[in-house]
Short mmCIF file of C-alpha atoms in Angstrom, two decimals:
data_model
loop_
_atom_site.label_atom_id
_atom_site.label_comp_id
_atom_site.label_asym_id
_atom_site.label_seq_id
_atom_site.Cartn_x
_atom_site.Cartn_y
_atom_site.Cartn_z
CA MET A 156 14.49 -2.09 -9.94
CA ALA A 157 14.92 -5.84 -9.49
CA GLY A 158 11.82 -7.93 -9.07
CA THR A 159 10.80 -9.70 -5.87
CA VAL A 160 10.74 -13.49 -5.37
CA VAL A 161 7.95 -14.82 -3.15
CA THR A 162 7.55 -18.50 -2.27
CA PHE A 163 4.15 -19.90 -1.25
CA TYR A 164 4.63 -22.81 1.15
CA SER A 165 2.46 -25.10 3.27
CA PHE A 166 3.61 -27.94 5.49
CA LYS A 167 0.57 -30.05 4.56
CA GLY A 168 -1.35 -30.28 1.30
CA GLY A 169 -4.95 -29.22 0.86
CA VAL A 170 -4.63 -25.77 2.44
CA GLY A 171 -5.20 -23.79 -0.77
CA ARG A 172 -1.60 -22.85 -1.57
CA SER A 173 -1.85 -23.15 -5.38
CA PHE A 174 -5.29 -21.56 -5.25
CA ALA A 175 -3.94 -18.52 -3.39
CA LEU A 176 -0.87 -18.14 -5.62
CA SER A 177 -2.77 -18.33 -8.91
CA ASN A 178 -5.41 -15.81 -7.84
CA ILE A 179 -2.86 -13.41 -6.37
CA ALA A 180 -0.84 -13.59 -9.60
CA ILE A 181 -3.89 -12.44 -11.56
CA LEU A 182 -4.59 -9.61 -9.12
CA LEU A 183 -1.00 -8.37 -9.42
CA ALA A 184 -1.35 -8.42 -13.21
CA ARG A 185 -4.64 -6.51 -12.89
CA TRP A 186 -2.71 -3.85 -11.01
CA GLY A 187 -0.19 -3.56 -13.85
CA TYR A 188 2.64 -5.82 -12.66
CA ARG A 189 4.62 -8.38 -14.67
CA VAL A 190 4.32 -11.73 -12.89
CA LEU A 191 6.11 -15.06 -13.35
CA THR A 192 4.59 -18.08 -11.61
CA ILE A 193 6.74 -21.17 -11.05
CA ASP A 194 5.30 -24.60 -10.27
CA TRP A 195 8.07 -26.24 -8.23
CA ASP A 196 5.80 -28.87 -6.73
CA LEU A 197 7.11 -31.46 -9.19
CA GLU A 198 5.37 -34.44 -7.58
CA ALA A 199 1.91 -32.83 -7.60
CA PRO A 200 1.87 -29.82 -9.95
CA GLY A 201 -1.23 -27.66 -9.59
CA LEU A 202 -0.84 -24.33 -11.35
CA PRO A 203 -1.68 -25.50 -14.91
CA ALA A 204 -5.05 -26.73 -13.65
CA TYR A 205 -5.90 -23.29 -12.22
CA PHE A 206 -4.61 -21.49 -15.30
CA LYS A 207 -6.23 -23.91 -17.77
CA PRO A 208 -8.84 -21.36 -19.02
CA LEU A 209 -6.00 -18.92 -19.74
CA LEU A 210 -3.70 -21.35 -21.60
CA LYS A 211 -3.90 -21.98 -25.35
CA SER A 212 -2.64 -25.51 -24.72
CA PRO A 213 -1.11 -27.43 -21.80
CA PRO A 214 2.56 -26.62 -21.06
CA THR A 215 5.05 -28.90 -22.82
CA THR A 216 8.15 -27.83 -20.93
CA GLY A 217 9.16 -26.56 -17.53
CA ILE A 218 11.36 -27.11 -14.46
CA ILE A 219 11.98 -30.78 -15.20
CA ASP A 220 13.44 -29.87 -18.61
CA LEU A 221 15.52 -27.06 -17.13
CA VAL A 222 16.99 -29.54 -14.64
CA ASP A 223 17.64 -32.24 -17.24
CA ASP A 224 19.23 -29.74 -19.62
CA PHE A 225 21.52 -28.51 -16.85
CA ALA A 226 22.57 -32.09 -16.06
CA ALA A 227 23.33 -32.62 -19.75
CA SER A 228 25.20 -29.27 -20.02
CA ALA A 229 22.60 -28.11 -22.54
CA GLN A 230 20.73 -25.52 -20.50
CA GLN A 231 18.98 -22.76 -22.44
CA PRO A 232 17.96 -19.28 -21.23
CA SER A 233 15.22 -19.67 -18.62
CA SER A 234 12.74 -17.92 -20.93
CA ALA A 235 12.81 -20.99 -23.18
CA TYR A 236 10.90 -22.98 -20.57
CA ILE A 237 8.14 -20.39 -19.95
CA THR A 238 4.52 -20.45 -21.16
CA GLU A 239 2.46 -17.28 -21.62
CA LEU A 240 -1.10 -16.91 -20.32
CA GLU A 241 -3.84 -15.17 -22.30
CA LEU A 242 -5.02 -12.62 -19.77
CA ASP A 243 -7.00 -9.45 -20.44
CA GLU A 244 -5.30 -7.35 -17.75
CA PRO A 245 -2.87 -4.40 -17.82
CA GLY A 246 -0.01 -6.60 -16.62
CA THR A 247 1.12 -10.10 -17.58
CA VAL A 248 1.24 -13.57 -16.03
CA HIS A 249 3.67 -16.20 -17.34
CA LEU A 250 4.04 -19.78 -16.16
CA LEU A 251 7.15 -21.86 -15.65
CA ALA A 252 5.37 -25.19 -15.25
CA ALA A 253 6.74 -28.31 -13.61
CA GLY A 254 6.95 -29.85 -17.08
CA GLY A 255 4.89 -31.52 -19.75
CA GLN A 256 2.79 -33.79 -17.53
CA HIS A 257 1.20 -35.51 -20.51
CA GLU A 258 4.50 -37.28 -21.12
CA ASP A 259 4.47 -40.96 -20.17
CA ASP A 260 7.85 -40.76 -18.46
CA TYR A 261 7.23 -37.55 -16.46
CA ALA A 262 6.95 -39.39 -13.12
CA ARG A 263 10.11 -41.39 -13.85
CA ARG A 264 12.05 -38.23 -14.69
CA VAL A 265 10.98 -36.57 -11.44
CA GLN A 266 11.87 -39.58 -9.31
CA SER A 267 15.29 -39.91 -10.93
CA ILE A 268 16.46 -36.40 -9.98
CA ASP A 269 19.41 -36.48 -7.57
CA TRP A 270 19.37 -33.01 -6.05
CA ALA A 271 22.57 -33.55 -4.05
CA ALA A 272 24.45 -34.52 -7.23
CA LEU A 273 23.02 -31.53 -9.08
CA TYR A 274 24.22 -29.16 -6.39
CA ALA A 275 27.65 -30.81 -6.50
CA GLN A 276 27.71 -29.99 -10.24
CA GLY A 277 26.98 -26.31 -9.54
CA PHE A 278 23.21 -26.21 -9.85
CA ALA A 279 23.00 -23.57 -7.10
CA ASP A 280 24.97 -21.11 -9.25
CA ALA A 281 22.81 -21.96 -12.27
CA LEU A 282 19.74 -21.18 -10.17
CA GLU A 283 21.27 -17.84 -9.21
CA LEU A 284 21.62 -16.97 -12.90
CA CYS A 285 17.99 -17.98 -13.49
CA ARG A 286 16.91 -15.90 -10.51
CA ALA A 287 18.74 -12.89 -11.92
CA GLU A 288 16.99 -13.36 -15.28
CA TRP A 289 13.59 -13.67 -13.62
CA THR A 290 13.95 -10.64 -11.39
CA GLU A 291 15.14 -8.55 -14.31
CA ALA A 292 12.20 -9.53 -16.53
CA TYR A 293 9.40 -9.57 -13.91
CA ASP A 294 8.18 -7.45 -11.02
CA PHE A 295 7.13 -10.49 -9.00
CA VAL A 296 8.18 -14.14 -9.18
CA LEU A 297 5.73 -16.39 -7.30
CA ILE A 298 6.93 -19.92 -6.53
CA ASP A 299 4.58 -22.77 -5.65
CA SER A 300 6.66 -24.97 -3.33
CA ARG A 301 6.38 -28.63 -2.49
CA THR A 302 5.11 -29.46 1.01
CA GLY A 303 7.13 -31.10 3.78
CA PHE A 304 10.87 -31.06 4.44
CA ALA A 305 12.19 -32.34 1.09
CA ASP A 306 15.38 -31.00 -0.55
CA ILE A 307 13.30 -29.36 -3.25
CA ALA A 308 11.35 -27.47 -0.56
CA SER A 309 14.60 -25.94 0.71
CA ILE A 310 15.35 -24.56 -2.76
CA CYS A 311 12.03 -22.75 -2.65
CA THR A 312 12.00 -21.71 1.01
CA ALA A 313 15.65 -20.81 1.65
CA HIS A 314 17.64 -20.38 -1.58
CA LEU A 315 15.35 -18.40 -3.90
CA PRO A 316 12.85 -16.20 -2.05
CA ASP A 317 12.92 -12.69 -0.67
CA HIS A 318 9.68 -13.39 1.19
CA LEU A 319 7.94 -16.56 2.30
CA VAL A 320 4.14 -16.81 2.35
CA VAL A 321 3.30 -19.61 4.79
CA LEU A 322 -0.22 -21.00 4.52
CA PHE A 323 -1.69 -23.12 7.30
CA THR A 324 -5.05 -24.27 8.59
CA ALA A 325 -6.39 -24.16 12.14
CA ASN A 326 -4.83 -27.32 13.53
CA ASP A 327 -1.66 -27.91 15.52
CA GLN A 328 0.11 -30.04 12.91
CA SER A 329 -0.38 -27.50 10.12
CA VAL A 330 0.70 -24.51 12.20
CA GLY A 331 3.59 -26.29 13.91
CA GLY A 332 4.96 -27.74 10.67
CA ALA A 333 4.84 -24.35 8.94
CA LEU A 334 6.69 -22.66 11.79
CA ASP A 335 9.31 -25.42 11.80
CA VAL A 336 9.97 -24.91 8.08
CA VAL A 337 10.50 -21.17 8.59
CA ARG A 338 13.08 -21.92 11.28
CA ARG A 339 14.83 -24.44 9.04
CA ALA A 340 14.81 -21.99 6.12
CA ASP A 341 16.42 -19.30 8.29
CA LYS A 342 19.23 -21.65 9.31
CA ALA A 343 19.78 -22.93 5.76
CA ARG A 344 19.83 -19.38 4.40
CA ASP A 345 22.54 -18.37 6.87
CA ARG A 346 24.81 -21.09 5.43
CA MET A 347 24.38 -20.01 1.81
CA PRO A 348 27.17 -18.10 0.02
CA TYR A 349 24.73 -15.59 -1.49
CA ASP A 350 23.94 -12.07 -0.41
CA ARG A 351 20.38 -12.19 0.84
CA PRO A 352 18.57 -10.04 3.42
CA GLN A 353 16.89 -11.69 6.37
CA LEU A 354 14.01 -13.90 5.28
CA THR A 355 10.58 -12.44 6.05
CA ALA A 356 7.60 -14.75 6.49
CA LEU A 357 3.94 -13.86 5.95
CA PRO A 358 1.59 -16.20 7.84
CA VAL A 359 -1.76 -16.81 6.12
CA LEU A 360 -4.54 -18.63 7.95
CA SER A 361 -6.33 -20.51 5.17
CA ARG A 362 -9.71 -22.22 4.70
CA PHE A 363 -10.93 -20.73 7.97
CA ASP A 364 -14.64 -21.27 8.61
CA SER A 365 -16.12 -18.87 11.17
CA ARG A 366 -19.71 -19.04 9.94
CA VAL A 367 -21.11 -21.47 12.51
CA GLU A 368 -18.83 -21.99 15.51
CA TYR A 369 -18.04 -18.35 16.30
CA GLU A 370 -16.65 -18.85 19.81
CA ARG A 371 -14.58 -21.84 18.70
CA ALA A 372 -13.26 -19.84 15.76
CA GLU A 373 -12.26 -17.00 18.09
CA SER A 374 -10.41 -19.48 20.30
CA TRP A 375 -8.44 -20.76 17.30
CA TYR A 376 -7.71 -17.20 16.19
CA ARG A 377 -6.10 -16.57 19.57
CA THR A 378 -4.14 -19.84 19.36
CA CYS A 379 -2.91 -19.14 15.82
CA THR A 380 -1.96 -15.57 16.75
CA GLU A 381 0.06 -16.76 19.72
CA LEU A 382 1.92 -19.37 17.68
CA THR A 383 2.65 -17.16 14.66
CA THR A 384 3.55 -13.94 16.50
CA PRO A 385 7.32 -14.54 16.06
CA LEU A 386 6.86 -14.46 12.26
CA PHE A 387 5.69 -10.84 12.42
CA GLY A 388 8.75 -9.65 14.32
CA ASN A 389 10.94 -8.44 11.43
CA TRP A 390 8.33 -6.69 9.30
CA LEU A 391 5.21 -5.68 11.23
CA VAL A 392 5.11 -2.04 12.40
CA HIS A 393 5.57 -2.08 16.18
CA ASN A 394 2.22 -0.43 17.03
CA VAL A 395 0.19 -2.93 14.96
CA SER A 396 -0.92 -6.05 16.81
CA PRO A 397 -0.25 -9.50 15.29
CA SER A 398 -3.85 -10.40 16.17
CA LEU A 399 -5.28 -7.64 13.96
CA MET A 400 -2.83 -8.42 11.15
CA LEU A 401 -3.66 -12.13 11.16
CA ARG A 402 -7.34 -11.26 10.67
CA HIS A 403 -6.35 -9.36 7.53
CA LEU A 404 -4.29 -12.37 6.46
CA THR A 405 -7.10 -14.91 6.68
CA LEU A 406 -8.62 -16.70 3.68
CA PRO A 407 -12.16 -17.77 4.59
CA TYR A 408 -13.60 -21.12 3.66
CA VAL A 409 -16.24 -20.64 0.97
CA SER A 410 -17.80 -23.92 -0.13
CA TYR A 411 -18.63 -22.63 -3.62
CA TRP A 412 -14.95 -22.19 -4.43
CA SER A 413 -13.91 -25.53 -2.93
CA PHE A 414 -14.97 -27.51 -6.01
CA GLY A 415 -12.41 -27.88 -8.76
CA GLU A 416 -9.64 -25.42 -9.60
CA GLN A 417 -11.24 -22.00 -9.82
CA LEU A 418 -10.21 -18.33 -10.03
CA PRO A 419 -12.71 -16.27 -8.02
CA VAL A 420 -10.83 -13.03 -8.70
CA LEU A 421 -12.03 -13.28 -12.31
CA ALA A 422 -15.67 -13.52 -11.19
CA GLU A 423 -15.56 -11.24 -8.13
CA ARG A 424 -13.86 -8.25 -9.69
CA VAL A 425 -15.36 -5.81 -7.18
CA PRO A 426 -15.75 -8.01 -4.08
CA SER A 427 -17.67 -7.20 -0.95
CA ALA A 428 -16.04 -7.72 2.43
CA ASN A 429 -17.46 -11.23 2.95
CA GLN A 430 -16.24 -12.65 -0.39
CA ILE A 431 -13.03 -14.61 -0.80
CA ALA A 432 -11.67 -12.28 -3.51
CA TYR A 433 -11.70 -9.49 -0.91
CA ALA A 434 -9.32 -11.47 1.30
CA LEU A 435 -7.19 -12.41 -1.72
CA GLU A 436 -6.93 -8.71 -2.64
CA THR A 437 -5.63 -7.93 0.84
CA ILE A 438 -2.89 -10.56 0.70
CA ALA A 439 -1.99 -9.58 -2.88
CA ALA A 440 -1.60 -5.98 -1.70
CA VAL A 441 0.73 -7.11 1.12
CA VAL A 442 2.85 -8.87 -1.51
CA ALA A 443 2.74 -5.81 -3.79
CA HIS A 444 3.89 -3.60 -0.90
CA LYS A 445 6.65 -6.15 -0.17
CA LEU A 446 5.39 -6.54 3.41
CA ASP A 447 5.76 -2.79 4.00
CA ARG A 448 3.20 -0.19 5.18
CA SER A 449 1.46 -2.58 7.57
CA ASP A 450 0.35 0.44 9.62
CA LEU A 451 -1.72 1.64 6.66
CA LEU A 452 -3.31 -1.81 6.32
CA ALA A 453 -4.22 -1.78 10.01
CA ASP A 454 -5.84 1.65 9.79
CA ASN A 455 -7.40 1.53 6.32
CA ARG A 456 -7.47 -1.70 4.37
CA ASP A 457 -9.07 -0.17 1.27
CA ALA A 458 -6.52 2.64 1.02
CA PHE A 459 -3.79 0.01 1.41
CA VAL A 460 -5.17 -2.06 -1.48
CA THR A 461 -5.65 1.00 -3.68
CA ALA A 462 -2.09 2.14 -3.00
CA ALA A 463 -0.82 -1.25 -4.20
CA ARG A 464 -1.95 -0.62 -7.76
CA GLY A 465 0.99 -0.33 -10.10
CA GLN A 466 -0.53 2.30 -12.39
CA PRO A 467 -3.17 5.06 -12.34
CA ARG A 468 -6.74 4.17 -13.22
CA ASP A 469 -8.09 4.81 -16.70
CA PHE A 470 -11.89 4.71 -16.53
CA ALA A 471 -13.86 3.40 -19.49
CA VAL A 472 -17.10 5.08 -18.33
CA ASP A 473 -17.61 8.65 -17.09
CA ILE A 474 -20.74 7.93 -15.08
CA LEU A 475 -22.74 4.82 -14.16
CA VAL A 476 -26.46 5.48 -13.64
CA SER A 477 -27.95 3.02 -11.15
CA THR A 478 -31.75 2.76 -11.09
CA PRO A 479 -34.51 0.64 -9.57
CA ARG A 480 -37.09 -0.83 -11.93
CA SER A 481 -39.63 1.83 -10.99
CA THR A 482 -37.53 4.55 -12.69
CA LEU A 483 -36.06 2.47 -15.51
CA GLY A 484 -37.68 4.63 -18.22
CA PRO A 485 -36.48 8.04 -16.93
CA ALA A 486 -33.03 6.58 -16.13
CA THR A 487 -32.70 5.20 -19.66
CA ALA A 488 -33.61 8.64 -21.02
CA LEU A 489 -31.00 10.20 -18.70
CA VAL A 490 -28.28 7.92 -20.07
CA ARG A 491 -29.33 8.77 -23.62
CA ASP A 492 -29.25 12.53 -22.91
CA LEU A 493 -25.84 12.28 -21.23
CA ARG A 494 -24.42 10.45 -24.24
CA ALA A 495 -25.83 13.17 -26.53
CA LEU A 496 -23.86 15.69 -24.44
CA GLY A 497 -20.64 13.70 -24.94
CA VAL A 498 -20.60 11.95 -21.56
CA ARG A 499 -19.70 8.23 -21.58
CA ALA A 500 -22.67 6.91 -19.62
CA GLU A 501 -23.94 3.42 -18.85
CA SER A 502 -26.87 2.14 -16.81
CA SER A 503 -27.10 -0.44 -14.03
CA LEU A 504 -30.42 -1.98 -13.03
CA SER A 505 -30.64 -2.83 -9.33
CA GLY A 506 -29.96 -6.53 -8.90
CA ASP A 507 -28.01 -6.92 -12.13
CA VAL A 508 -25.14 -8.83 -10.53
CA ASP A 509 -23.25 -9.61 -13.73
CA PHE A 510 -23.22 -5.99 -14.85
CA LEU A 511 -22.14 -4.76 -11.44
CA ALA A 512 -19.21 -7.16 -11.28
CA HIS A 513 -17.78 -5.85 -14.55
CA ALA A 514 -18.86 -2.21 -14.63
CA GLN A 515 -18.98 -0.86 -11.09
CA ASP A 516 -15.32 0.08 -10.83
CA ALA A 517 -15.02 0.89 -14.54
CA ALA A 518 -16.93 4.14 -13.96
CA ARG A 519 -15.36 7.31 -12.60
CA HIS A 520 -18.63 8.54 -11.07
CA LEU A 521 -21.77 6.83 -9.73
CA CYS A 522 -25.27 8.28 -10.05
CA LEU A 523 -27.97 6.73 -7.83
CA VAL A 524 -31.54 7.34 -9.04
CA ILE A 525 -33.56 7.05 -5.81
CA ASP A 526 -37.32 6.56 -5.86
CA GLY A 527 -38.78 6.90 -2.38
CA GLN A 528 -36.07 5.02 -0.54
CA VAL A 529 -32.63 3.57 -1.19
CA SER A 530 -32.81 -0.13 -1.99
CA ARG A 531 -30.55 -2.62 -0.25
CA TRP A 532 -28.90 -3.19 -3.62
CA GLN A 533 -28.18 0.52 -4.10
CA THR A 534 -26.75 0.72 -0.58
CA ALA A 535 -24.35 -2.08 -1.52
CA GLU A 536 -23.48 -0.33 -4.80
CA ALA A 537 -22.72 2.92 -2.98
CA GLU A 538 -20.65 1.14 -0.35
CA TRP A 539 -18.58 -0.66 -3.02
CA PHE A 540 -18.09 2.58 -4.92
CA LEU A 541 -17.08 4.61 -1.87
CA ARG A 542 -14.68 1.91 -0.74
CA ARG A 543 -12.94 1.98 -4.14
CA THR A 544 -12.97 5.79 -4.18
CA LEU A 545 -11.55 6.46 -0.74
CA ALA A 546 -7.84 6.41 -1.52
CA ALA A 547 -7.98 6.98 -5.28
CA ASP A 548 -6.04 9.90 -6.72
CA THR A 549 -9.09 10.95 -8.74
CA ASP A 550 -12.08 13.26 -8.37
CA ARG A 551 -14.63 10.47 -8.17
CA ARG A 552 -18.11 11.57 -7.06
CA LEU A 553 -21.37 10.01 -5.95
CA PHE A 554 -24.48 11.84 -7.24
CA PRO A 555 -27.90 11.10 -5.67
CA VAL A 556 -30.73 11.94 -8.11
CA LEU A 557 -34.11 11.99 -6.35
CA THR A 558 -37.62 11.56 -7.68
CA SER A 559 -40.42 13.79 -6.36
CA ALA A 560 -41.48 10.91 -4.09
CA THR A 561 -38.17 10.93 -2.23
CA ASP A 562 -37.74 12.80 1.05
CA PRO A 563 -34.00 13.61 1.42
CA ARG A 564 -34.38 13.76 5.20
CA VAL A 565 -34.92 10.00 5.41
CA LEU A 566 -31.92 9.03 3.29
CA PRO A 567 -29.04 7.13 4.91
CA GLY A 568 -26.47 9.41 6.49
CA PHE A 569 -23.80 8.84 3.86
CA LEU A 570 -26.22 10.13 1.17
CA ARG A 571 -28.06 12.77 3.19
CA ASN A 572 -24.96 14.96 3.37
CA LEU A 573 -24.35 14.96 -0.39
CA ARG A 574 -25.70 17.50 -2.88
CA HIS A 575 -28.94 16.14 -4.37
CA LEU A 576 -30.24 16.59 -7.92
CA GLU A 577 -33.88 16.32 -8.97
CA LEU A 578 -34.93 13.81 -11.61
CA GLY A 579 -36.34 16.08 -14.29
CA PRO A 580 -35.65 17.84 -17.61
CA LEU A 581 -32.45 19.57 -16.36
CA VAL A 582 -30.78 16.62 -14.64
CA ALA A 583 -28.68 15.58 -17.67
CA SER A 584 -27.28 19.09 -18.18
CA ASN A 585 -26.58 19.43 -14.44
CA LEU A 586 -24.73 16.11 -14.36
CA HIS A 587 -22.84 17.07 -17.52
CA ALA A 588 -21.64 20.27 -15.81
CA GLU A 589 -20.50 18.26 -12.78
CA VAL A 590 -18.73 15.54 -14.77
CA VAL A 591 -17.13 17.60 -17.54
CA GLY A 592 -16.31 20.61 -15.41
CA ASP A 593 -18.39 23.39 -16.97
CA ASN A 594 -18.73 25.54 -13.86
CA PRO A 595 -19.37 22.56 -11.61
CA VAL A 596 -20.70 23.08 -8.13
CA PRO A 597 -17.93 22.15 -5.68
CA ALA A 598 -18.50 18.94 -3.84
CA PRO A 599 -20.04 19.86 -0.48
CA ARG A 600 -17.94 19.40 2.59
CA ALA A 601 -19.49 17.02 5.05
CA ASP A 602 -20.62 18.41 8.38
CA PRO A 603 -18.32 16.49 10.76
CA ALA A 604 -20.79 16.64 13.66
CA GLN A 605 -23.53 15.16 11.46
CA VAL A 606 -21.21 12.43 10.15
CA TYR A 607 -20.31 11.36 13.70
CA THR A 608 -23.99 11.53 14.72
CA ASP A 609 -24.92 9.27 11.79
CA ALA A 610 -22.09 6.92 12.74
CA SER A 611 -23.39 6.71 16.30
CA ALA A 612 -26.94 5.97 15.12
CA THR A 613 -25.75 3.25 12.74
CA ALA A 614 -23.54 1.66 15.40
CA GLU A 615 -26.49 1.68 17.81
CA ARG A 616 -28.67 -0.11 15.23
CA SER A 617 -26.02 -2.81 14.82
CA ARG A 618 -26.72 -3.93 18.41
CA THR A 619 -30.12 -5.33 17.37
CA ALA A 620 -29.13 -6.80 14.01
CA LEU A 621 -29.35 -10.52 13.25
CA LEU A 622 -26.46 -11.62 11.03
CA THR A 623 -24.47 -14.66 10.03
CA TYR A 624 -21.15 -15.24 11.78
CA THR A 625 -19.38 -14.03 8.64
CA GLY A 626 -21.48 -10.87 8.79
CA TRP A 627 -20.44 -10.27 12.39
CA HIS A 628 -16.79 -10.61 11.39
CA VAL A 629 -17.37 -7.84 8.83
CA VAL A 630 -19.09 -5.72 11.49
CA GLU A 631 -16.18 -6.30 13.87
CA ARG A 632 -13.65 -5.18 11.26
CA THR A 633 -15.75 -2.15 10.32
CA VAL A 634 -16.31 -1.07 13.92
CA ARG A 635 -12.58 -1.27 14.63
CA ALA A 636 -11.92 0.91 11.57
CA MET A 637 -14.61 3.38 12.71
CA ALA A 638 -12.89 3.66 16.08
CA ASN A 639 -9.61 4.49 14.30
CA ALA A 640 -11.33 7.07 12.09
CA THR A 641 -12.94 8.67 15.17
CA ARG A 642 -9.57 8.82 16.91
CA ASP A 643 -7.92 10.41 13.87
CA GLY A 644 -10.77 12.80 13.06
CA ASP A 645 -10.97 11.31 9.55
CA VAL A 646 -14.45 12.42 8.45
CA LYS A 647 -14.07 11.23 4.86
CA ARG A 648 -13.10 7.76 6.01
CA MET A 649 -15.93 7.69 8.52
CA ARG A 650 -18.54 8.40 5.83
CA VAL A 651 -17.34 5.37 3.87
CA LEU A 652 -17.36 3.14 6.94
CA VAL A 653 -20.87 4.21 7.92
CA ALA A 654 -22.02 3.24 4.41
CA GLU A 655 -20.29 -0.12 4.78
CA LEU A 656 -21.84 -0.80 8.19
CA GLU A 657 -25.30 0.20 6.96
CA ALA A 658 -24.94 -2.18 4.01
CA VAL A 659 -24.02 -5.07 6.30
CA ILE A 660 -26.79 -4.59 8.89
CA ALA A 661 -29.55 -3.62 6.43
CA PRO A 662 -32.67 -5.79 6.91
CA ALA A 663 -32.62 -9.02 4.94
CA VAL A 664 -34.51 -12.27 4.70
CA GLN A 665 -33.95 -14.10 7.96
CA ASP A 666 -32.70 -17.67 8.15
CA ASN A 667 -31.52 -20.13 10.78
CA GLY A 668 -27.90 -19.07 10.28
CA ARG A 669 -28.44 -15.56 11.67
CA VAL A 670 -27.66 -14.79 15.31
CA ALA A 671 -27.62 -11.83 17.67
CA ILE A 672 -24.50 -9.76 18.22
CA PRO A 673 -21.64 -11.75 19.84
CA GLY A 674 -20.25 -10.49 23.14
CA ASN A 675 -16.87 -9.33 21.86
CA VAL A 676 -18.48 -7.38 19.00
CA ALA A 677 -20.97 -5.81 21.43
CA ASP A 678 -18.04 -4.65 23.56
CA LEU A 679 -16.38 -3.05 20.52
CA VAL A 680 -19.63 -1.27 19.60
CA THR A 681 -19.98 0.03 23.17
CA ALA A 682 -16.41 1.37 23.11
CA LEU A 683 -17.03 2.97 19.69
CA LEU A 684 -20.22 4.68 20.91
CA SER A 685 -18.31 6.08 23.88
CA ARG A 686 -15.58 7.44 21.62
CA LEU A 687 -18.12 8.89 19.18
CA GLY A 688 -19.98 10.54 22.05
CA TRP A 689 -16.77 12.18 23.20
CA ARG A 690 -16.06 13.41 19.64
CA ILE A 691 -19.60 14.81 19.24
CA ARG A 692 -19.43 16.64 22.60
CA GLU A 693 -16.02 18.04 21.70
CA MET A 694 -17.37 19.49 18.44
CA SER A 695 -20.49 20.95 20.08
CA ASN A 696 -18.30 22.82 22.59
CA ARG A 697 -16.22 24.57 19.92
#
């Protein structure tokens, strides 16, 4: 199957276009895809700076050499201009750079290009041959386009792409300019002598800061939705609202990642819902799905992302044993005993951020050693694990192992309904039977009425929480998903969402940035509680 060409475009600079493209390229490679990135912003190339840690040396060739060689009738196969990245992922990322920028005459060479003369010589047909080579060798070709209305921008927005990712920020000039370019690209594409389907455009609201001015942010969300709604017309499933989809297609402003050229997807390998890698995963999955299955994204973002993976998971660890410091000794002994039984086991100490980032999703199963109560850290671990597990085609399990000081009746709902093991001499052999399959006890089926009751209690507690504005955005998204799960009777999905909501509203150190529940979120919670009440009454009457 031929690969897909996707151009990343912004009308103005400084919106994070190169940042988004480079991170999404790495995510696609993580999911097993072959990716070619092309830096066609010749005047201000950015991709080599983002990929610098993954390059043996700076690129010495690229688009500028391809163009010059064509003009001199000495063009080589397009692979001759490509640089490979050193990336420890199942797939690959290659770079067709703008050129060797260390050359003293690079700027002169760029300024001397006469695009009209090149097209008169047949450069369009040469590009078609390059495009055919790229789409045969790669699953995805991601092009970083120049800003504005230049001739070179038309090559990237009209001639080459199957899809156009349009990044903009929350101001009239950025949104209006991006929409104008899409209209121009549509008209230019209609005049081209090549067989191309209708251009589809993916609007991405970038560098959006909703942490402080919540009401003002909501106003701009409504404005951006209204302006970009026409872009959703030829690909969004009819029963999915553009407003909901634009929320999924928003890259938040995170000050930490605004310094230098960075790749957060390498650091945030298992991101939580308020991290920027989470949003990048969502957009990468839309690209991987080729703008299809938007109904699945609307109903279940995590299943949508999981379904975008290009290959089945191969877990390096059978079971990850998570423990608080109070049970570190017994947990270490448990890991040792599991290994003696042939189980690939590792341990995670609550609060060990670096280990979690690399190991959490490398394990097929998660074992939580609980001493008295579940820590906030363990709640987050369980939520991350369940979110990754939800749509996986694997038998992934969560095993709560309780000390004698733990009362199972006071556990959070998403753990209370699971089969519990006791921390003692037999726990290793019991876990071995579960993991390896020696007469394992079947995973218990959740009591739907109890799951909905737990969901109602958690939603009720959210009314009194004090969170940051970013936290309330996560609550809003989770509550909407809980309403969908209630409507569909999806008990498995509801258990995961309850865990996610509990992790978000769990008590934390208070600061001046935390506020009470906003009005629109309170209305969603009220509607959810009404729907849950109806579902609980329906089940009690059966």
